[in-house]
Amino acid sequence: MELTDLQARNQQILALLRETGRPMPSPGSVALELMRAVERRDVSVFEVCNIARTAPMLVARTVQMANSALYSGLRPTAAMEDAVMRIGVVALARLAVGLSLVHAAGGWDADFDLNQHWRCALARGLVLQHLARRLRNLPSSEAFTLGLLGNIGQLAMVSAYGARAATADEGTEDGLLHHQRRLWGFDQNQASAALLDGWGFPISLWLAALPIGQDTAHAAGRGGELSLTVDVARCMAVALCGPVDQAELPRLYMGAARLGLDAQAMIAMLDQLRADFPSMARILDISTPNTQAEAEFQRLRAALSTTPPIDRPGPGAALVIAADKARASEIDDALQADADLRVIVAPDLWRGLEWLRDLQPDVLVLSAELAGVDVVALCRELRAARGPRLYILLVTDDPAAEMVLQAMDAGANDVLAMPADARLLLAKVRLGGRTVRLIDALEQERHNAFDMQRELARLNANLRAAAYSDDLTGLPNRRALDDFLQRVWAETARVRQALSVVIVDLDAFKQVNDNHGHEAGDRVLVAVAQALRAQTRASDMLARWGGEEIVLVCPGTDAAAAALLAERMRGAVERLRGDFPQITLSAGVAQASPADEDFADVMRAADAALLQAKRDGRNRVVVARAPRVPVGD
């Protein structure tokens, strides 16, 4: 589906939701004003702070976030301007959106757990933020917001259609989406994309709310990897907020493997999430009892640490739960003919279910005529609990009975009329054991394939990261910058839009290394990279050019706006405080001109402006030129 078709569908979905006359989730007025403001390149930190100050709770939460574990290693701050410099103006706007939605009043159905929704949303946001920092495919502030609001469509559908929009008979997320599309023609993922689009979020963000393969053209570019990242975050959040479904773990494993994450990396990410979750829950006023949160983390950690089930050693085993002692003896006698088969006869149903859980036999021989027992429901529960790793042979006096047919539909594998030939009974039990062991062997092969694919994906991701990123700061390196410049220069010439570059150099950085040691210099570079990254947007490229020089390429931005951005970056670095000497930077700004033959001309102009900033006294921004004829004209 093309981008224009997706945008048209977004409008249709919003219209359908509004037709119900029920209130829709929507950011507050301050949040919307901040979103509009940060889209302007010329917006200043002080302007956004003045907007934010009209919402005292937002001010408090902003300072709280700047002092949270997400920004560990920096000194505490109490000033709003310092907090915004630290987290970035985009993060402030996204925080305002999240806060206003979490605190929005609404007539929610009593059967819908609103706090559970936001707990899962917070977990998804933190996982996505961690992945974005690792993969560097999205600014961390935008990643957190995308995770937090990526399922906002569910709230809209619950508000419009009641709790039935959040519950499906199938019980799985895919089943829920099918249920929603069948009833209303769209699902909660499509509703999320429509809402984010309607609120003015970037195309790349609302596209990523649509899972891979769900009508997405990913016209914004990096859609494939970004949607895969969102899918991994969604899978981990679902596993955190409910019982761990072992059948769903392969989807999480494979998605993580394609991103270059092995089991150890996922466990490390989960441990970081456990550290970050309480403080962010307090910031957003999301209620999570400590004991409940800890139990959820431990449960998922254990699941990720456990190797998928493999072939069980030793001879096969069959458990017999019969209607009476005579029937139990008849079955036992028939099965004893196989010396390699371990036969266990339960004295009653409840002891049998206990042994079934503890001994994990391959085959269950179950009488259909158990007094006072709903055998159909029992078969359904056993199949749900054990999956294909239990072969259920139903024995009955009346194989044509309606209840027997229902039990087969509910999960029983086979049925045998009693009394039966002892050889036939034994043959069916042997067949069931071989079937279960074959499934185990296939599962082992699949697990080995997962291991191999995860290792290959991890090696490929490491090679890619080593080739295109700076080891110290985590920023893209010069090679990545050159590749980006080739693409953006061609695109700029094609659409005739403005393009500017900022070259940043730390002032007197050699003295930091000489007077305080190279370790202090490294800490400065890491802190500066984090501060500069917080001021950029997804469309920009921030890269370490070499030494203490960092380059920012700004497509669609003229020299005046780029200079304001550079001034914001200069102020953010000047305000940095931490376990390192105070530092300042100088910056040179240049805008592409029609006379420029290639991007090297723009870089030379920005470099010349940087040298002029150094000569003029450092800690300043100098603009090389603003072309008389803009590139976009």
XYZ file of C-alpha atoms in Angstrom:
633
model
C 0.000 0.000 0.000
C 1.379 3.418 -0.963
C 1.929 6.186 1.566
C -0.948 8.260 0.183
C -3.276 5.261 0.553
C -2.181 4.786 4.160
C -2.799 8.458 4.929
C -6.253 8.227 3.341
C -7.017 5.173 5.459
C -5.876 7.075 8.556
C -8.465 9.746 7.821
C -11.175 7.119 7.347
C -10.331 5.441 10.664
C -10.433 8.755 12.530
C -13.799 9.519 10.952
C -15.194 6.115 12.023
C -14.009 6.628 15.588
C -15.514 10.117 15.756
C -18.847 8.860 14.416
C -19.393 6.978 17.683
C -19.650 10.307 19.509
C -17.399 9.029 22.300
C -14.381 11.086 23.468
C -11.125 10.057 21.812
C -7.671 10.059 23.487
C -6.000 13.343 22.623
C -2.934 15.278 23.856
C -3.627 18.345 25.955
C -3.376 21.887 24.588
C 0.087 22.482 26.080
C 1.375 19.234 24.594
C 0.033 20.117 21.146
C 1.523 23.614 21.354
C 4.907 22.130 22.272
C 4.716 19.669 19.380
C 4.043 22.488 16.942
C 6.857 24.544 18.431
C 9.585 21.900 18.222
C 8.788 21.274 14.562
C 10.145 24.789 13.925
C 13.891 24.870 13.472
C 14.114 28.362 14.930
C 12.518 27.488 18.280
C 14.647 28.259 21.335
C 14.946 26.402 24.626
C 13.583 29.409 26.478
C 10.512 29.548 24.226
C 9.609 25.905 24.853
C 10.293 26.345 28.572
C 7.862 29.260 28.688
C 5.199 27.111 27.021
C 5.860 24.243 29.418
C 5.634 26.500 32.485
C 1.909 26.899 31.867
C 1.628 23.242 33.019
C 3.297 23.000 36.465
C 3.082 19.200 36.546
C 5.003 19.025 33.258
C 7.768 21.215 34.714
C 8.115 18.967 37.750
C 8.140 15.810 35.646
C 10.711 17.272 33.233
C 13.164 18.025 36.048
C 12.420 14.598 37.516
C 13.213 12.916 34.206
C 16.462 14.874 33.778
C 17.578 13.559 37.171
C 16.399 9.975 36.543
C 18.467 6.861 35.858
C 18.085 7.555 32.125
C 20.678 10.334 32.515
C 22.920 8.746 35.130
C 26.409 10.198 35.521
C 25.271 13.834 35.285
C 24.878 16.115 38.273
C 21.357 16.759 39.610
C 19.612 19.875 38.344
C 16.646 21.878 39.574
C 16.393 24.427 36.738
C 13.866 23.897 33.948
C 16.244 25.217 31.251
C 19.021 22.871 32.357
C 16.613 19.928 32.398
C 15.391 20.694 28.862
C 18.968 21.144 27.642
C 19.715 17.699 29.021
C 16.747 15.747 27.674
C 16.191 17.850 24.529
C 13.228 19.902 23.352
C 11.801 16.984 21.370
C 11.842 14.786 24.479
C 10.032 17.549 26.384
C 7.254 17.688 23.791
C 6.914 13.901 23.732
C 6.840 13.771 27.553
C 4.044 16.351 27.525
C 2.033 14.199 25.104
C 2.513 11.087 27.210
C 1.614 12.821 30.468
C -1.529 14.404 29.081
C -2.748 11.082 27.689
C -1.958 9.066 30.836
C -3.846 11.603 32.964
C -6.724 12.104 30.531
C -10.133 11.473 32.018
C -12.471 9.234 30.112
C -15.502 7.031 30.456
C -13.573 3.792 30.352
C -15.427 0.501 30.547
C -15.137 -1.022 34.019
C -13.904 -4.275 32.457
C -10.920 -2.533 30.838
C -7.763 -2.308 32.981
C -6.465 1.168 32.096
C -3.496 0.991 34.465
C -2.437 -2.342 32.919
C -2.544 -0.706 29.491
C -0.163 2.055 30.584
C 2.132 -0.374 32.409
C 2.571 -2.337 29.190
C 2.988 0.918 27.251
C 5.737 2.084 29.620
C 7.544 -1.255 29.331
C 7.306 -1.047 25.540
C 8.633 2.515 25.558
C 11.642 1.668 27.723
C 12.521 -1.417 25.664
C 12.236 0.569 22.446
C 14.381 3.358 23.883
C 17.067 0.845 24.876
C 16.984 -0.748 21.417
C 17.162 2.642 19.685
C 20.241 3.586 21.682
C 21.865 0.281 20.802
C 20.922 0.297 17.114
C 21.017 4.100 16.647
C 18.036 3.929 14.274
C 15.935 6.518 16.131
C 16.558 9.297 18.704
C 15.919 7.866 22.158
C 13.232 10.440 23.029
C 11.230 9.595 19.924
C 11.734 5.867 20.528
C 10.336 6.134 24.057
C 7.319 8.093 22.843
C 6.656 5.655 20.011
C 6.700 2.783 22.500
C 4.523 4.603 25.016
C 1.909 5.612 22.444
C 2.351 2.778 19.946
C -0.842 1.101 21.164
C -2.876 4.245 21.789
C -5.307 2.954 19.175
C -6.486 0.344 21.667
C -7.617 3.124 24.023
C -9.434 4.837 21.174
C -11.247 1.636 20.216
C -12.158 0.838 23.833
C -13.479 4.363 24.240
C -15.502 4.050 21.036
C -16.725 0.453 21.275
C -16.264 -0.648 24.887
C -14.127 -3.384 26.457
C -15.099 -5.889 23.743
C -12.597 -4.038 21.508
C -9.770 -5.289 23.764
C -10.865 -8.931 24.154
C -11.090 -11.729 21.611
C -12.091 -15.366 21.940
C -8.827 -16.472 20.357
C -6.862 -15.080 23.312
C -3.750 -14.025 21.344
C -2.764 -10.618 20.023
C -3.114 -11.792 16.418
C -6.539 -13.172 17.286
C -7.511 -9.819 18.813
C -6.462 -7.927 15.676
C -8.500 -10.308 13.511
C -11.459 -9.860 15.872
C -11.224 -6.049 15.579
C -10.915 -6.050 11.796
C -13.858 -8.417 11.469
C -16.138 -6.203 13.583
C -15.036 -2.694 12.626
C -12.848 -2.972 9.532
C -9.608 -1.851 11.217
C -7.500 -2.884 14.203
C -5.786 -1.137 17.099
C -2.416 -0.902 15.290
C -4.042 0.885 12.358
C -5.936 3.118 14.807
C -2.647 3.969 16.560
C -1.057 5.002 13.266
C -4.107 7.121 12.423
C -4.037 8.941 15.764
C -0.275 9.620 15.655
C -0.613 10.872 12.087
C -3.534 13.092 13.099
C -1.511 14.583 15.973
C 1.323 15.552 13.622
C 3.875 12.876 14.474
C 6.568 12.237 11.808
C 5.663 9.764 9.075
C 8.415 7.347 10.124
C 6.947 7.102 13.639
C 3.317 6.433 12.783
C 4.349 3.989 10.049
C 6.364 2.050 12.629
C 3.198 1.575 14.701
C 2.049 -0.808 11.942
C 3.643 -4.267 12.362
C 5.786 -5.621 9.556
C 3.681 -6.859 6.689
C 0.526 -5.016 7.745
C -0.128 -2.929 4.611
C 3.013 -0.836 5.106
C 5.046 0.567 2.263
C 7.526 2.165 4.694
C 7.876 5.071 2.320
C 9.835 7.040 4.910
C 12.958 4.931 4.431
C 14.152 2.979 7.459
C 10.742 1.389 7.977
C 11.783 -2.257 7.876
C 14.315 -2.196 10.699
C 12.312 0.318 12.721
C 9.132 -1.768 12.503
C 11.111 -4.863 13.479
C 12.477 -2.953 16.483
C 8.943 -1.961 17.477
C 7.795 -5.575 17.080
C 10.535 -6.850 19.423
C 9.616 -4.181 21.987
C 5.939 -5.115 21.658
C 6.687 -8.839 22.169
C 8.806 -8.192 25.255
C 6.213 -5.843 26.777
C 3.430 -8.391 26.214
C 5.556 -11.062 27.904
C 6.234 -8.713 30.823
C 2.609 -7.780 31.387
C 1.084 -11.250 31.400
C 1.888 -14.971 31.591
C 4.851 -15.899 29.399
C 3.533 -17.864 26.421
C 6.320 -20.278 25.456
C 4.809 -20.590 21.987
C 5.338 -16.837 21.435
C 8.989 -16.796 22.541
C 10.347 -17.938 19.131
C 8.882 -14.769 17.588
C 10.762 -12.714 20.177
C 13.959 -14.737 19.697
C 13.901 -14.413 15.914
C 13.050 -10.722 15.897
C 15.875 -10.023 18.352
C 18.268 -12.165 16.306
C 17.535 -10.145 13.170
C 18.505 -7.047 15.159
C 21.749 -8.706 16.268
C 20.646 -9.456 19.841
C 21.381 -12.795 21.482
C 19.802 -14.151 24.664
C 22.438 -12.495 26.860
C 21.776 -9.112 25.258
C 18.034 -9.481 25.836
C 18.583 -10.412 29.489
C 20.895 -7.406 29.931
C 18.221 -5.196 28.360
C 15.619 -6.662 30.708
C 17.833 -5.935 33.727
C 18.238 -2.319 32.587
C 14.488 -2.079 32.113
C 13.945 -3.323 35.660
C 16.204 -0.495 36.909
C 14.522 2.226 34.812
C 10.892 1.159 35.178
C 10.139 2.365 38.761
C 11.394 5.921 38.246
C 9.587 6.358 34.926
C 6.403 4.872 36.410
C 6.550 7.528 39.139
C 7.117 10.295 36.576
C 4.050 9.208 34.589
C 1.953 8.302 37.686
C 1.559 4.689 36.582
C 0.785 2.421 39.510
C 2.915 -0.715 39.785
C 3.256 -2.582 43.108
C 6.927 -3.401 43.673
C 6.272 -7.084 44.377
C 4.173 -7.471 41.243
C 6.732 -5.714 39.021
C 9.602 -7.776 40.425
C 7.680 -11.023 39.886
C 6.988 -10.065 36.255
C 10.629 -9.272 35.562
C 11.839 -12.480 37.189
C 9.302 -14.574 35.271
C 10.382 -13.196 31.896
C 14.054 -13.365 32.829
C 13.668 -17.055 33.673
C 11.862 -17.676 30.381
C 14.613 -15.946 28.372
C 17.300 -17.834 30.295
C 15.717 -21.252 29.679
C 16.600 -23.290 26.624
C 13.469 -24.346 24.692
C 12.370 -27.901 25.528
C 14.346 -30.630 23.755
C 14.086 -34.387 23.394
C 13.491 -36.071 26.737
C 15.923 -38.856 27.645
C 14.938 -42.369 28.626
C 12.076 -44.660 27.524
C 8.608 -43.364 26.746
C 5.950 -43.185 29.451
C 2.177 -43.544 29.383
C -0.179 -42.331 32.108
C -3.542 -44.078 32.482
C -6.563 -42.312 33.988
C -9.435 -44.816 33.819
C -13.098 -44.686 34.802
C -12.790 -47.653 37.159
C -10.288 -50.214 38.443
C -11.397 -52.877 35.977
C -10.791 -50.605 32.985
C -7.465 -49.454 34.451
C -6.331 -53.071 34.903
C -7.396 -53.955 31.346
C -5.302 -51.089 29.880
C -2.333 -51.781 32.167
C -2.217 -55.452 31.152
C -2.184 -54.535 27.466
C 0.604 -51.982 27.808
C 2.830 -54.164 29.984
C 3.629 -56.225 26.867
C 6.145 -53.491 25.941
C 9.034 -53.810 28.396
C 10.497 -50.444 27.292
C 7.289 -48.544 28.024
C 6.847 -47.084 31.485
C 3.176 -47.412 32.457
C 1.741 -45.297 35.291
C -1.824 -45.978 36.457
C -3.419 -43.161 38.449
C -5.781 -44.134 41.299
C -8.034 -41.122 40.566
C -8.302 -38.066 38.340
C -6.738 -35.570 40.712
C -3.707 -37.734 41.437
C -3.430 -38.384 37.704
C -3.344 -34.681 36.874
C -0.694 -34.153 39.534
C 1.458 -36.939 38.042
C 0.855 -35.599 34.562
C 2.355 -32.299 35.639
C 5.309 -33.779 37.537
C 6.251 -36.798 35.374
C 5.580 -35.296 31.913
C 4.580 -38.574 30.149
C 4.413 -38.772 26.344
C 0.941 -40.382 26.209
C -2.212 -39.995 28.285
C -4.755 -42.819 28.045
C -7.946 -41.153 29.257
C -11.364 -42.687 29.816
C -14.236 -40.696 28.338
C -16.631 -41.937 31.007
C -15.032 -40.327 34.086
C -17.796 -39.688 36.619
C -18.532 -36.017 37.262
C -15.820 -34.808 34.835
C -16.264 -32.595 31.773
C -13.873 -34.533 29.542
C -14.249 -32.034 26.679
C -13.099 -29.169 28.893
C -10.316 -31.354 30.337
C -8.961 -32.139 26.857
C -9.046 -28.458 25.949
C -7.138 -27.473 29.113
C -4.535 -30.216 28.667
C -3.930 -29.228 25.059
C -3.531 -25.568 26.017
C -1.100 -26.460 28.820
C 1.049 -29.054 27.025
C 0.647 -28.159 23.378
C 1.741 -30.956 21.009
C 3.963 -32.602 23.620
C 1.175 -34.802 24.972
C -0.637 -37.446 22.945
C -4.171 -37.952 24.299
C -5.738 -41.318 23.517
C -9.411 -41.353 24.479
C -10.873 -44.766 25.362
C -14.656 -45.135 25.455
C -17.522 -47.585 25.327
C -19.333 -45.413 22.775
C -16.924 -43.911 20.179
C -19.822 -42.359 18.229
C -21.106 -40.323 21.180
C -21.363 -36.540 20.593
C -19.207 -35.878 23.664
C -16.389 -38.007 22.216
C -16.469 -36.059 18.943
C -16.353 -32.789 20.871
C -13.388 -34.060 22.886
C -11.545 -34.812 19.641
C -12.190 -31.251 18.486
C -11.044 -29.953 21.871
C -7.635 -31.645 21.766
C -7.752 -35.445 21.967
C -5.513 -37.031 19.316
C -7.244 -40.382 18.848
C -10.145 -42.513 20.112
C -10.397 -46.273 20.717
C -13.549 -48.265 21.387
C -13.389 -50.527 24.422
C -13.027 -53.376 24.965
C -10.235 -53.389 22.383
C -7.637 -55.770 21.077
C -4.613 -55.461 23.380
C -2.246 -55.278 20.399
C -4.203 -52.397 18.853
C -4.196 -50.479 22.149
C -0.439 -50.941 22.518
C 0.155 -49.941 18.884
C -1.783 -46.685 19.331
C 0.164 -45.839 22.505
C 3.470 -46.567 20.755
C 2.398 -44.396 17.824
C 1.524 -41.568 20.208
C 4.931 -41.815 21.915
C 6.770 -41.748 18.586
C 4.725 -38.728 17.487
C 5.598 -36.743 20.612
C 9.302 -37.657 20.386
C 9.359 -36.648 16.715
C 7.898 -33.255 17.658
C 10.583 -32.924 20.320
C 13.298 -33.739 17.777
C 11.913 -31.167 15.343
C 11.817 -28.623 18.142
C 15.461 -29.364 18.884
C 16.352 -28.830 15.236
C 14.444 -25.557 15.231
C 16.204 -24.480 18.397
C 19.587 -25.266 16.818
C 18.559 -23.251 13.771
C 17.552 -20.349 16.041
C 20.958 -20.491 17.716
C 22.750 -20.441 14.377
C 20.631 -17.594 12.996
C 21.005 -15.579 16.183
C 24.770 -16.000 16.064
C 24.968 -15.033 12.399
C 22.712 -12.034 12.960
C 24.765 -10.990 15.970
C 28.024 -11.226 14.025
C 26.560 -9.271 11.105
C 25.220 -6.576 13.414
C 28.570 -6.320 15.211
C 30.408 -6.023 11.898
C 28.005 -3.342 10.716
C 28.277 -1.448 13.993
C 32.073 -1.649 13.951
C 32.207 -0.376 10.383
C 29.782 2.516 10.795
C 29.959 3.686 14.404
C 32.448 5.289 16.734
C 33.438 2.948 19.577
C 33.701 5.672 22.226
C 30.687 7.915 21.671
C 28.368 5.528 19.852
C 27.827 8.172 17.149
C 28.042 7.263 13.465
C 31.623 7.546 12.226
C 33.112 9.271 9.192
C 32.352 6.318 6.919
C 28.677 6.410 7.898
C 28.683 10.192 7.405
C 30.120 9.878 3.886
C 27.444 7.344 2.926
C 24.706 9.600 4.310
C 26.101 12.657 2.493
C 26.026 10.880 -0.855
C 22.339 10.050 -0.431
C 21.225 13.395 0.991
C 23.158 15.459 -1.573
C 21.447 13.658 -4.445
C 18.039 13.994 -2.782
C 18.585 17.706 -2.081
C 19.459 18.363 -5.730
C 16.407 16.405 -6.868
C 13.789 18.161 -4.728
C 15.661 21.520 -4.510
C 15.393 21.896 -0.759
C 17.655 23.691 1.695
C 20.573 21.802 3.256
C 22.915 22.971 5.997
C 25.862 21.546 7.903
C 27.250 22.345 11.352
C 30.825 21.457 12.308
C 31.427 21.451 16.053
C 34.826 21.458 17.755
C 35.461 21.321 21.503
C 37.433 24.280 22.779
C 40.868 23.656 24.328
C 40.232 19.923 24.358
C 43.967 19.168 24.229
C 44.340 20.863 27.614
C 41.701 18.532 29.060
C 43.745 15.508 27.969
C 47.054 17.075 29.063
C 45.854 18.313 32.463
C 43.307 15.676 33.450
C 44.256 12.594 31.444
C 42.749 10.853 28.445
C 40.125 9.074 30.574
C 38.664 12.466 31.527
C 38.791 13.454 27.868
C 36.880 10.325 26.937
C 34.201 11.101 29.534
C 33.866 14.601 28.070
C 33.390 13.238 24.545
C 30.753 10.753 25.684
C 28.808 13.410 27.641
C 29.029 15.906 24.766
C 27.796 13.323 22.258
C 24.801 12.556 24.492
C 24.003 16.264 24.922
C 24.238 16.973 21.193
C 22.174 13.930 20.252
C 19.351 15.180 22.491
C 19.079 18.357 20.372
C 18.761 16.602 16.992
C 15.823 15.095 15.145
C 15.414 11.827 13.269
C 16.032 13.458 9.884
C 19.449 14.849 10.962
C 22.779 13.006 10.907
C 25.100 13.593 13.879
C 28.509 11.950 13.417
C 32.004 12.055 14.901
C 34.218 13.382 12.128
C 37.481 12.809 13.951
C 39.146 13.733 17.256
C 36.945 16.247 19.028
C 35.133 17.359 15.861
C 31.481 16.418 15.378
C 29.408 17.109 12.253
C 25.657 17.653 12.063
C 23.974 17.465 8.641
C 20.503 19.064 8.522
C 18.400 18.289 5.427
C 15.536 20.696 4.774
C 17.130 23.364 6.987
C 18.463 26.790 6.039
C 21.502 28.490 7.582
C 19.482 30.643 9.996
C 17.647 27.667 11.497
C 20.842 25.584 11.594
C 22.588 28.428 13.435
C 19.846 28.476 16.081
C 20.203 24.720 16.446
C 23.985 25.086 16.768
C 23.482 27.757 19.441
C 21.194 25.388 21.327
C 23.871 22.692 21.132
C 26.526 25.155 22.316
C 24.390 26.102 25.318
C 23.688 22.459 26.173
C 27.420 21.675 26.265
C 28.240 24.806 28.252
C 25.737 23.721 30.913
C 27.067 20.153 31.156
C 28.180 19.130 34.639
C 29.567 15.746 35.559
C 32.674 13.780 36.461
C 34.787 15.753 34.014
C 36.145 19.301 33.491
C 33.799 21.980 32.213
C 33.954 22.324 28.453
C 32.673 24.623 25.700
C 32.432 24.311 21.952
C 32.696 26.414 18.841
C 30.635 25.783 15.725
C 30.695 26.724 12.070
C 27.505 26.709 9.993
C 27.132 26.664 6.214
C 24.202 26.262 3.844
C 24.471 24.595 0.463
C 24.606 27.063 -2.420
C 23.639 26.601 -6.092
C 27.292 27.289 -6.872
C 28.513 24.315 -4.828
C 29.672 21.457 -7.035
C 29.489 18.860 -4.275
C 29.131 18.560 -0.519
C 32.859 19.086 -0.004
C 32.290 22.770 -0.821
C 29.728 23.051 1.960
C 32.032 21.280 4.413
C 34.901 23.621 3.534
C 32.659 26.644 4.096
C 31.504 25.321 7.494
C 35.108 24.532 8.450
C 36.144 28.068 7.575
C 33.336 29.422 9.756
C 34.506 27.173 12.589
C 38.043 28.589 12.331
C 36.569 32.097 12.450
C 34.650 31.172 15.634
C 37.940 30.031 17.185
C 39.667 33.287 16.187
C 36.784 35.364 17.575
C 37.246 33.921 21.074
C 35.706 30.430 21.023
C 32.450 29.287 22.639
C 30.418 30.785 19.810
C 28.641 30.016 16.539
C 29.646 31.587 13.210
C 27.642 31.279 9.972
C 29.748 31.016 6.828
C 27.178 32.254 4.416
C 23.498 32.260 3.555
C 23.132 31.993 -0.231
C 21.362 34.851 -1.960
C 19.330 32.342 -3.981
C 18.043 29.571 -1.664
C 18.470 26.029 -2.929
C 14.709 25.482 -2.715
C 13.845 28.410 -5.032
